[in-house]
Coordinates of C-alpha atoms and ligand atoms in Angstrom, one line a residue:
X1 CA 43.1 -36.4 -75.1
X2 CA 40.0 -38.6 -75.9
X3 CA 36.5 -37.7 -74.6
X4 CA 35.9 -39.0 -71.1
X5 CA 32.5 -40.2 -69.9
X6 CA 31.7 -39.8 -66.7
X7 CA 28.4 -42.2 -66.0
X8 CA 28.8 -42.5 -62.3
X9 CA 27.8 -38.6 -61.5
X10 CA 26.6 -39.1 -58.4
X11 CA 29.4 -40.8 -56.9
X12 CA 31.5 -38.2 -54.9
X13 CA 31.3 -38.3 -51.1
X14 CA 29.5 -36.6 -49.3
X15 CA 31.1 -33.0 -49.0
X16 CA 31.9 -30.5 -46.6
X17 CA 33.0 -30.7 -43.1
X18 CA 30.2 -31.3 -41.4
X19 CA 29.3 -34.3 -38.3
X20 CA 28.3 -36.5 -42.2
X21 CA 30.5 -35.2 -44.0
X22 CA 33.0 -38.0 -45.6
X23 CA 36.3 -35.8 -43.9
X24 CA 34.7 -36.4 -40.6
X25 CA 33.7 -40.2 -41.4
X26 CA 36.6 -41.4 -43.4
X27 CA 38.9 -43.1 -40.2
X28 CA 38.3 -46.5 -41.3
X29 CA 39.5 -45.7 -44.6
X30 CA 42.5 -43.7 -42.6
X31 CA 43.5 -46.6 -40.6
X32 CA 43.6 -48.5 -43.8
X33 CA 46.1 -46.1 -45.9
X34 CA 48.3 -46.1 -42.6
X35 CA 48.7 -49.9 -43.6
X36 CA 49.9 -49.0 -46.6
X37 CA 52.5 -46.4 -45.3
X38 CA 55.8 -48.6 -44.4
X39 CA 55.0 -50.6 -47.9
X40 CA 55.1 -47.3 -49.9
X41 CA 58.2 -46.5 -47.5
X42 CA 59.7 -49.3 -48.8
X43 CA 59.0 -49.3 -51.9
X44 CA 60.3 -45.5 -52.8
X45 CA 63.5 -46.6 -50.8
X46 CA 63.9 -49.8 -52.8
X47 CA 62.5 -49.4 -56.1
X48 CA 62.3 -45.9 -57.1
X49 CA 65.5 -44.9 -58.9
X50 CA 66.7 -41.4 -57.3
X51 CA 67.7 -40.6 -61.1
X52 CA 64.3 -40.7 -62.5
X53 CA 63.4 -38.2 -59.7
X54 CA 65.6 -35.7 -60.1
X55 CA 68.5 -34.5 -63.2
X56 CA 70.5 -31.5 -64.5
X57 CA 66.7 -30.5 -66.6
X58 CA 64.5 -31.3 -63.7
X59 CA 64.1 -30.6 -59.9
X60 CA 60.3 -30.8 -59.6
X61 CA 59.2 -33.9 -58.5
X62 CA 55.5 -34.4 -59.5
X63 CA 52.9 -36.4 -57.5
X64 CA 49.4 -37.5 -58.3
X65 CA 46.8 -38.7 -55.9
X66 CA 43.7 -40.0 -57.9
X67 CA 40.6 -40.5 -56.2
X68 CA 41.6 -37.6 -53.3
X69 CA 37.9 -36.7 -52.2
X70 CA 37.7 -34.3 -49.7
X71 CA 40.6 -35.1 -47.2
X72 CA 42.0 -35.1 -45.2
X73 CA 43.5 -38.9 -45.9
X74 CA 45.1 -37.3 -48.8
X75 CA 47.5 -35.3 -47.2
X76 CA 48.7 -37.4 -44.8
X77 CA 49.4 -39.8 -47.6
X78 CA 51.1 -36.9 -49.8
X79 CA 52.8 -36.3 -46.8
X80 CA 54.4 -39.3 -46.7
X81 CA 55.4 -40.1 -49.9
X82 CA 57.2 -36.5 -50.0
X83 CA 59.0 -37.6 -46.7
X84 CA 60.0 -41.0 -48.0
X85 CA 61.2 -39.2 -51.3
X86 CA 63.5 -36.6 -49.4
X87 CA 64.8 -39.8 -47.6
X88 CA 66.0 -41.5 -50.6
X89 CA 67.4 -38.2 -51.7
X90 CA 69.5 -37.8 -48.8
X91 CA 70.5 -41.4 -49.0
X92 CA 71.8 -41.0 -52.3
X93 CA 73.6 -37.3 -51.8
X94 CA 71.1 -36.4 -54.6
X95 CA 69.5 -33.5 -52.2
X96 CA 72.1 -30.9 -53.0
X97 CA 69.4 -29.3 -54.7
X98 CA 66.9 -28.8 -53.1
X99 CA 63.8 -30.3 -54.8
X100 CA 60.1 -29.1 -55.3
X101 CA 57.2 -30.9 -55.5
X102 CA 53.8 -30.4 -56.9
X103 CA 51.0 -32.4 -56.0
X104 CA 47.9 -33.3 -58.7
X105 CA 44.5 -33.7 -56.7
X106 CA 42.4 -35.6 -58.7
X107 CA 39.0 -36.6 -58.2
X108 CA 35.5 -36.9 -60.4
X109 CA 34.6 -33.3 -61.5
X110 CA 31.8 -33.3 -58.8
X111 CA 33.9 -33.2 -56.0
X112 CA 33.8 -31.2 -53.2
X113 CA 37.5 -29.5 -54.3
X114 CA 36.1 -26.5 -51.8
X115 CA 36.7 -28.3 -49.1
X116 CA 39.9 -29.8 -50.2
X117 CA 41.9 -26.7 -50.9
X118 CA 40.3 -24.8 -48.1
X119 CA 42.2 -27.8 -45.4
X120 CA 45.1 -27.9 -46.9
X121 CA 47.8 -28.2 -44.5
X122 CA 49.4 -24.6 -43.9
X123 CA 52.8 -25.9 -43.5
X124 CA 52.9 -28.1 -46.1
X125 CA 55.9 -28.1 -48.2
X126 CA 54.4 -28.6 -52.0
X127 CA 52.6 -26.8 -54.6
X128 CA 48.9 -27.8 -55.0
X129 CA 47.1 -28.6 -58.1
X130 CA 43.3 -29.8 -58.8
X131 CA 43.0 -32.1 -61.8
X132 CA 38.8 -32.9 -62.1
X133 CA 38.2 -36.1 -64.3
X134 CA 37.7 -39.8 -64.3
X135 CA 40.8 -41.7 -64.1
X136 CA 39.2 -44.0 -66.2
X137 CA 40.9 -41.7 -68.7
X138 CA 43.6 -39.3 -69.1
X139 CA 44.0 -36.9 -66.5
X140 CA 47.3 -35.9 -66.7
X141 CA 49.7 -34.5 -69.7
X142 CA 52.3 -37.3 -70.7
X143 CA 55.1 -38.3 -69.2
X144 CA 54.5 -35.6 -66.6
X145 CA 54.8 -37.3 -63.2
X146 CA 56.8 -39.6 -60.9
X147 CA 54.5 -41.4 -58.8
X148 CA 51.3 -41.7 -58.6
X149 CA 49.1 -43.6 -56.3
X150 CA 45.4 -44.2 -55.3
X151 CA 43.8 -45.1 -52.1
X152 CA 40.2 -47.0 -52.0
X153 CA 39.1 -45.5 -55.3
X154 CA 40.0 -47.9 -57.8
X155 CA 37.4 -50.7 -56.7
X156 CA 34.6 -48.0 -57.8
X157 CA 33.6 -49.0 -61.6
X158 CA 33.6 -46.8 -64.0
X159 CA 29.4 -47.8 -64.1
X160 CA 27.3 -50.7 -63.2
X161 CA 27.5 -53.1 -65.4
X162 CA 24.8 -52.8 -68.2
X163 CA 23.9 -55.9 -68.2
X164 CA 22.9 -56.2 -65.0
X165 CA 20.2 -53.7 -65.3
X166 CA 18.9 -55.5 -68.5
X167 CA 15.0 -57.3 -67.7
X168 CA 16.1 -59.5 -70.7
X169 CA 19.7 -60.7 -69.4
X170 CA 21.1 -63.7 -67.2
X171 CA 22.4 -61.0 -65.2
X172 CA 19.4 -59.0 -64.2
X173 CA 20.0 -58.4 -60.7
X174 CA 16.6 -58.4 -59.3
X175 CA 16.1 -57.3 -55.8
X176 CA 20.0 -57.3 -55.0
X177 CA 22.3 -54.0 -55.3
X178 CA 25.2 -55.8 -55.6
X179 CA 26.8 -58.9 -56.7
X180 CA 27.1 -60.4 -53.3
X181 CA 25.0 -63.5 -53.1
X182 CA 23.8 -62.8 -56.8
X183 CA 24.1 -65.4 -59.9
X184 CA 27.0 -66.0 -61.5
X185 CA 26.0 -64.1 -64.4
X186 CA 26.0 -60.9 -62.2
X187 CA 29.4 -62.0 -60.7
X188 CA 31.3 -62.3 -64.3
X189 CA 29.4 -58.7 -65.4
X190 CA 30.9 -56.7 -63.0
X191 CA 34.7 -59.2 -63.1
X192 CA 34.5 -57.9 -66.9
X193 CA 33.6 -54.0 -66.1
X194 CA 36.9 -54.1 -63.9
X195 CA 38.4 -55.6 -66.0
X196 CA 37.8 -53.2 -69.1
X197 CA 38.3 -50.3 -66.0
X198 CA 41.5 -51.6 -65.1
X199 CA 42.7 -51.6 -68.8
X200 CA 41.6 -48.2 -69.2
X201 CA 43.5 -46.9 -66.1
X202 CA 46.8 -48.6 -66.7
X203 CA 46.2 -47.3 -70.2
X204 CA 45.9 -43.8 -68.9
X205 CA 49.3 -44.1 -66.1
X206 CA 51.7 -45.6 -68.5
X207 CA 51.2 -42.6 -70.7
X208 CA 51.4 -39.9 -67.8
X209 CA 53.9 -41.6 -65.7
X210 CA 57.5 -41.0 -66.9
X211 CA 59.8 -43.9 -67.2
X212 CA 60.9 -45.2 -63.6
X213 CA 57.9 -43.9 -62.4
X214 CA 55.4 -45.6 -59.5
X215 CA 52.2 -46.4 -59.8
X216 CA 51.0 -47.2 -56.2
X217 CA 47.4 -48.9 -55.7
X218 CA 45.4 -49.7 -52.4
X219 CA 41.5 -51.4 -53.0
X220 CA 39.3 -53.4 -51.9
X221 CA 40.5 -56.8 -52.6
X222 CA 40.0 -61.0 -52.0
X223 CA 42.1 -64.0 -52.0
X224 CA 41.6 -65.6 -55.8
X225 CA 38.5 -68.6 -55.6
X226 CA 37.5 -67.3 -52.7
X227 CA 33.4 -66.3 -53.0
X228 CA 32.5 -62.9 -52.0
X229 CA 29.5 -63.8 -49.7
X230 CA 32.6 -65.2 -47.4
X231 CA 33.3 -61.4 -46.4
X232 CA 31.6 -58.6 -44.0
X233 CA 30.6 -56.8 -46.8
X234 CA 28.9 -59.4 -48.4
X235 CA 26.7 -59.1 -45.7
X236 CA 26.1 -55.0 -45.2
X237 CA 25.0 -55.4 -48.7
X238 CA 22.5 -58.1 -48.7
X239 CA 21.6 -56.3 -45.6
X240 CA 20.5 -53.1 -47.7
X241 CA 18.9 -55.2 -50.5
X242 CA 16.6 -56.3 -47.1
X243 CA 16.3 -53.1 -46.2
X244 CA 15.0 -51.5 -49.6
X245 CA 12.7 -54.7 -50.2
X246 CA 11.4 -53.8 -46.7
X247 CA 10.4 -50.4 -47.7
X248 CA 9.1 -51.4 -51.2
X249 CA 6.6 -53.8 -49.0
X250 CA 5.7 -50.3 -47.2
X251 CA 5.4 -48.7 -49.8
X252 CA 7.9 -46.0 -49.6
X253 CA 10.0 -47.1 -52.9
X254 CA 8.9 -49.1 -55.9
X255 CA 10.0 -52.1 -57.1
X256 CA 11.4 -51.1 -60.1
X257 CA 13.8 -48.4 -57.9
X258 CA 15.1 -51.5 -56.1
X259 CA 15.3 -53.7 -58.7
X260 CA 17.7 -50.9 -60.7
X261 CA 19.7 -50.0 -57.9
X262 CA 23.4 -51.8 -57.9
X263 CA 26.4 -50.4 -56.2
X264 CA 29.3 -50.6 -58.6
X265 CA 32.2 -52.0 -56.6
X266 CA 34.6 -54.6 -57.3
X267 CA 37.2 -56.6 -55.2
X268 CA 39.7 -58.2 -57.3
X269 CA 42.2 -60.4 -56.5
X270 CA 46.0 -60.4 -57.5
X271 CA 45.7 -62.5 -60.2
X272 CA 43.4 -61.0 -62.0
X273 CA 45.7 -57.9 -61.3
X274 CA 48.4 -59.2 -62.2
X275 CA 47.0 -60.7 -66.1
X276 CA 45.7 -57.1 -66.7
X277 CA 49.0 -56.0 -65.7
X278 CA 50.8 -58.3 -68.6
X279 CA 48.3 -57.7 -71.1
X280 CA 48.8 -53.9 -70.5
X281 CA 52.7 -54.5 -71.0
X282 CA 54.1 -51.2 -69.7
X283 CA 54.4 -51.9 -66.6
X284 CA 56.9 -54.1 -64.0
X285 CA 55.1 -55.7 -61.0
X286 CA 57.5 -54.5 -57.9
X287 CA 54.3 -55.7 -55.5
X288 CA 51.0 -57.5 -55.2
X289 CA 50.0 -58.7 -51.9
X290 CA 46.6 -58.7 -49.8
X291 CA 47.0 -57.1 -46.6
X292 CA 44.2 -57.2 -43.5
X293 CA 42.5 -53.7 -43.6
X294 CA 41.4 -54.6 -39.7
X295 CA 44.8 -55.4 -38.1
X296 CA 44.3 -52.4 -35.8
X297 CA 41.1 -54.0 -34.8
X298 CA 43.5 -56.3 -31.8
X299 CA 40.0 -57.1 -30.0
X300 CA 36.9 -58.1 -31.0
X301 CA 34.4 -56.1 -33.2
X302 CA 31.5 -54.1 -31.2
X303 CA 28.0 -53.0 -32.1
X304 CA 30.2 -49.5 -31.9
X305 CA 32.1 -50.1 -34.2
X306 CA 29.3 -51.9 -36.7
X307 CA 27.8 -47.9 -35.9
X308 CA 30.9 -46.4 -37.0
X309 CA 31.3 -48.5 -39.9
X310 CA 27.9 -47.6 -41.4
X311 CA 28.7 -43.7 -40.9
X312 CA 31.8 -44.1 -43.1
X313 CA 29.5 -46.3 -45.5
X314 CA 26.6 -43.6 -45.5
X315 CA 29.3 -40.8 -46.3
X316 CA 30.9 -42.4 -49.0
X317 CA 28.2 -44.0 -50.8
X318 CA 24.8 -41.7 -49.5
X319 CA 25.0 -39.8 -53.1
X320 CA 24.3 -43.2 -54.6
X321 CA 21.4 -43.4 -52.5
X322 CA 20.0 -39.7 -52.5
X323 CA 20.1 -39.8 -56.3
X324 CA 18.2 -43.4 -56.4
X325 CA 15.5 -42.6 -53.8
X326 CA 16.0 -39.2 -52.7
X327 CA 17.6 -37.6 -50.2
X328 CA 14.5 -37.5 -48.2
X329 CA 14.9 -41.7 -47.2
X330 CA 18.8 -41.6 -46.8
X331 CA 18.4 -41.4 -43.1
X332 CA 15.9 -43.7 -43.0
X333 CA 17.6 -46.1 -45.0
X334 CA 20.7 -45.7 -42.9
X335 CA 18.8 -46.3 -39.7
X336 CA 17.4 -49.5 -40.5
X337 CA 20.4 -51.0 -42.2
X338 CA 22.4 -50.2 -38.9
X339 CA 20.3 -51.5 -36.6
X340 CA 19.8 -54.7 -38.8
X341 CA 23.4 -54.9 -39.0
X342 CA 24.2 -54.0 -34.9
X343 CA 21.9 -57.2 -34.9
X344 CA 24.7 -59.2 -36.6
X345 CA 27.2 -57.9 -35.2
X346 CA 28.6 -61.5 -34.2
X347 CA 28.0 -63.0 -38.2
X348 CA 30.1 -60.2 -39.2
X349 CA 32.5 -60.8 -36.5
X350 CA 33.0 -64.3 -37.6
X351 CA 33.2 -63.2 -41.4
X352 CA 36.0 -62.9 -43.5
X353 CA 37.5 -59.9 -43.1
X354 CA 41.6 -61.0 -43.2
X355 CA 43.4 -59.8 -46.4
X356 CA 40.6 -57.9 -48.4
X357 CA 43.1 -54.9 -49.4
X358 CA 44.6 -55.4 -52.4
X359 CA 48.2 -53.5 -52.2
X360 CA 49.9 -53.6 -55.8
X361 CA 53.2 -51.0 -56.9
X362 CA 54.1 -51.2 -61.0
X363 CA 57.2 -49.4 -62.4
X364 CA 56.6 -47.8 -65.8
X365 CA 59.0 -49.9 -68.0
Ligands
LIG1 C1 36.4 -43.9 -50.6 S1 37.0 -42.5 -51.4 C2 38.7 -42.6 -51.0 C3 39.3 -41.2 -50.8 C4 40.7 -41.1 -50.4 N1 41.6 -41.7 -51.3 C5 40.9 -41.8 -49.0 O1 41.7 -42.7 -48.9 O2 40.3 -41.3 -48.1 C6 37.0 -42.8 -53.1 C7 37.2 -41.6 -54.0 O3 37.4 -42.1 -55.3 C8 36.8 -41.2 -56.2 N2 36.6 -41.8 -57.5 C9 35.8 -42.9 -57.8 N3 35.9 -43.2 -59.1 C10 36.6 -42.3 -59.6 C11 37.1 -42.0 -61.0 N4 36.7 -42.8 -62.0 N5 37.9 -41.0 -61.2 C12 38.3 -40.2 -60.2 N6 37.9 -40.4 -58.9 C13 37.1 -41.4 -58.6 C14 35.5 -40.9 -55.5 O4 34.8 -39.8 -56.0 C15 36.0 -40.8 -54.0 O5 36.3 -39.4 -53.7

């Protein structure tokens, strides 16, 4: 197994259980995945041969979540897929023996596992196992499980783009923490970190998935052309780059803390997918759609729900901040850039915000 580097350590959401905790601020997120349950339904049903499942040799059927965090999405999403999997079983009189399945947790090393293993459901019917590394890299032995799938993780890079931290480049990315609004130069340096992620982690799957195997993604995502300062986000995060430059001018931050701070996310579309996918070449393309991450949202957004969003944003990117500026400004940062952003409540409202989830499902030739 190659060496791993791990440059985004302070990544993992925020732990525990408590009111900021990201297992008790991770609903948006939740109401997401359930988007994603009657495709993955489908797609088990449809695409997943019962054969590769299960054989004379083998009656464990092995499943990896990468990028778990805390919970407790995870589980309802293990959950799931095992019940989907028993389905197709059944449907194909292949459940004469009975089946067991064993579940790989993974997540960075830094995660709060604790808190994972301590909620696991009581009742639930597989064996547990924690697997700590980036999935940037190997994490799994090869040709070791069946499906494998990750929710919101996979739009995380692997590390801001250096470029965009270099004084000397096109690509500085001066008084911006993301590449929202920025240059194009910024734009194409973090298009080319994904894409050298992305390599990396079909790299990784095609060697731990076994033949027939899934490999089930849900991320952030955008229609191809389309320009990023289009969607909500665009806005919470020149919003934040307000808010730090506000406290620079007070005096609470320097400069140069602003001008280094970048959030490494990426939304890609399917077609940039999809080319990564052929150049990879292990891999069939059984799905690639963008689906509308608010469809549950029937009415129109409130400045509750702008105060909800920013929780779930503070508990899954506040270690970014606390290790930036220290943990001693999160709340003030988070104060500000909610009430900056309940101000906008009706920009955001009439942003784009349609199909920016990128579902895709590949079948390891
Ligand atoms: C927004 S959370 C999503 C968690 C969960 N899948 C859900 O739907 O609630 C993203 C998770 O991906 C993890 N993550 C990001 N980059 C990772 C990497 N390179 N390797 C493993 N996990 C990673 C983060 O630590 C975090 O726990």
């Amino acid at each position: 197994m190659g060496k791993v580097e791990i440059v985004l350590n302070s990544l993992p959401m925020s732990g525990g259980d408590g009111p900021n905790s990201y297992s008790k601020n991770s609903h948006f997120q939740r109401r997401a995945a359930s988007l994603l349950k009657d495709a993955i339904d489908k797609l088990i049903m449809e695409k997943l041969d019962a054969k590769t499942l299960i054989s004379d040799s083998n009656t464990t059927i092995c499943i990896a979540d990468l990028g778990c965090a805390t919970g407790p999405n995870t589980f309802f999403l293990v959950d799931d897929i095992i019940k989907s999997i028993e389905t197709t079983l059944e449907s194909n009189s292949l459940k004469t023996k009975q089946p067991e399945f064993l579940v790989f947790f993974n997540d960075l090393p830094q995660n709060d596992f604790n808190t994972l293993f301590t909620s696991l459901p009581q009742d639930r019917s597989y064996f547990a196992v924690g697997v700590p590394g980036s999935f940037y890299g190997r994490v799994l032995p090869e040709s070791s499980v069946h499906i494998v799938v990750t929710v919101g993780a996979t739009h995380w890079l692997s590390s801001v783009p250096k470029e965009v931290l270099d004084k000397s480049s096109k690509a500085w990315n001066k008084g911006k923490v993301h590449y929202a609004n920025a240059a194009e130069e910024v734009v194409k340096a973090y298009k080319e970190q994904f894409g050298r992620d992305m390599e990396k982690f079909l790299e990784a799957r095609a060697k731990e998935l076994v033949s027939g195997g899934l490999l089930v993604v849900g991320m952030c995502g955008i229609p191809k052309g389309m320009s990023f300062s289009n969607l909500s986000d665009s806005i919470m995060y020149t919003s934040m780059a307000d808010v730090l430059i506000q406290m620079q001018f007070q005096g609470l931050i320097s400069e140069e803390q602003v001008d280094t701070f970048n959030i490494p996310i990426y939304s890609a579309s399917p077609e940039e997918v999809r080319i990564l996918v052929e150049t990879n070449g292990s891999f069939t393309v059984e799905s690639m759609e963008l689906m509308d991450p608010t469809a549950w949202l029937k009415r129109e957004m409130t400045m509750e729900d702008v105060r909800q969003w920013m929780l779930c944003i503070e508990a899954t990117m506040g270690s970014l901040f606390n290790n930036h500026f220290g943990e001693h400004l999160l709340d003030d940062i988070f104060d500000r850039l909610t009430a900056k952003l309940v101000g906008l409540t009706e920009k955001i409202e009439s942003s784009y915000r349609e199909k920016v989830m990128l579902f895709f499902a590949l079948k390891r030739k």
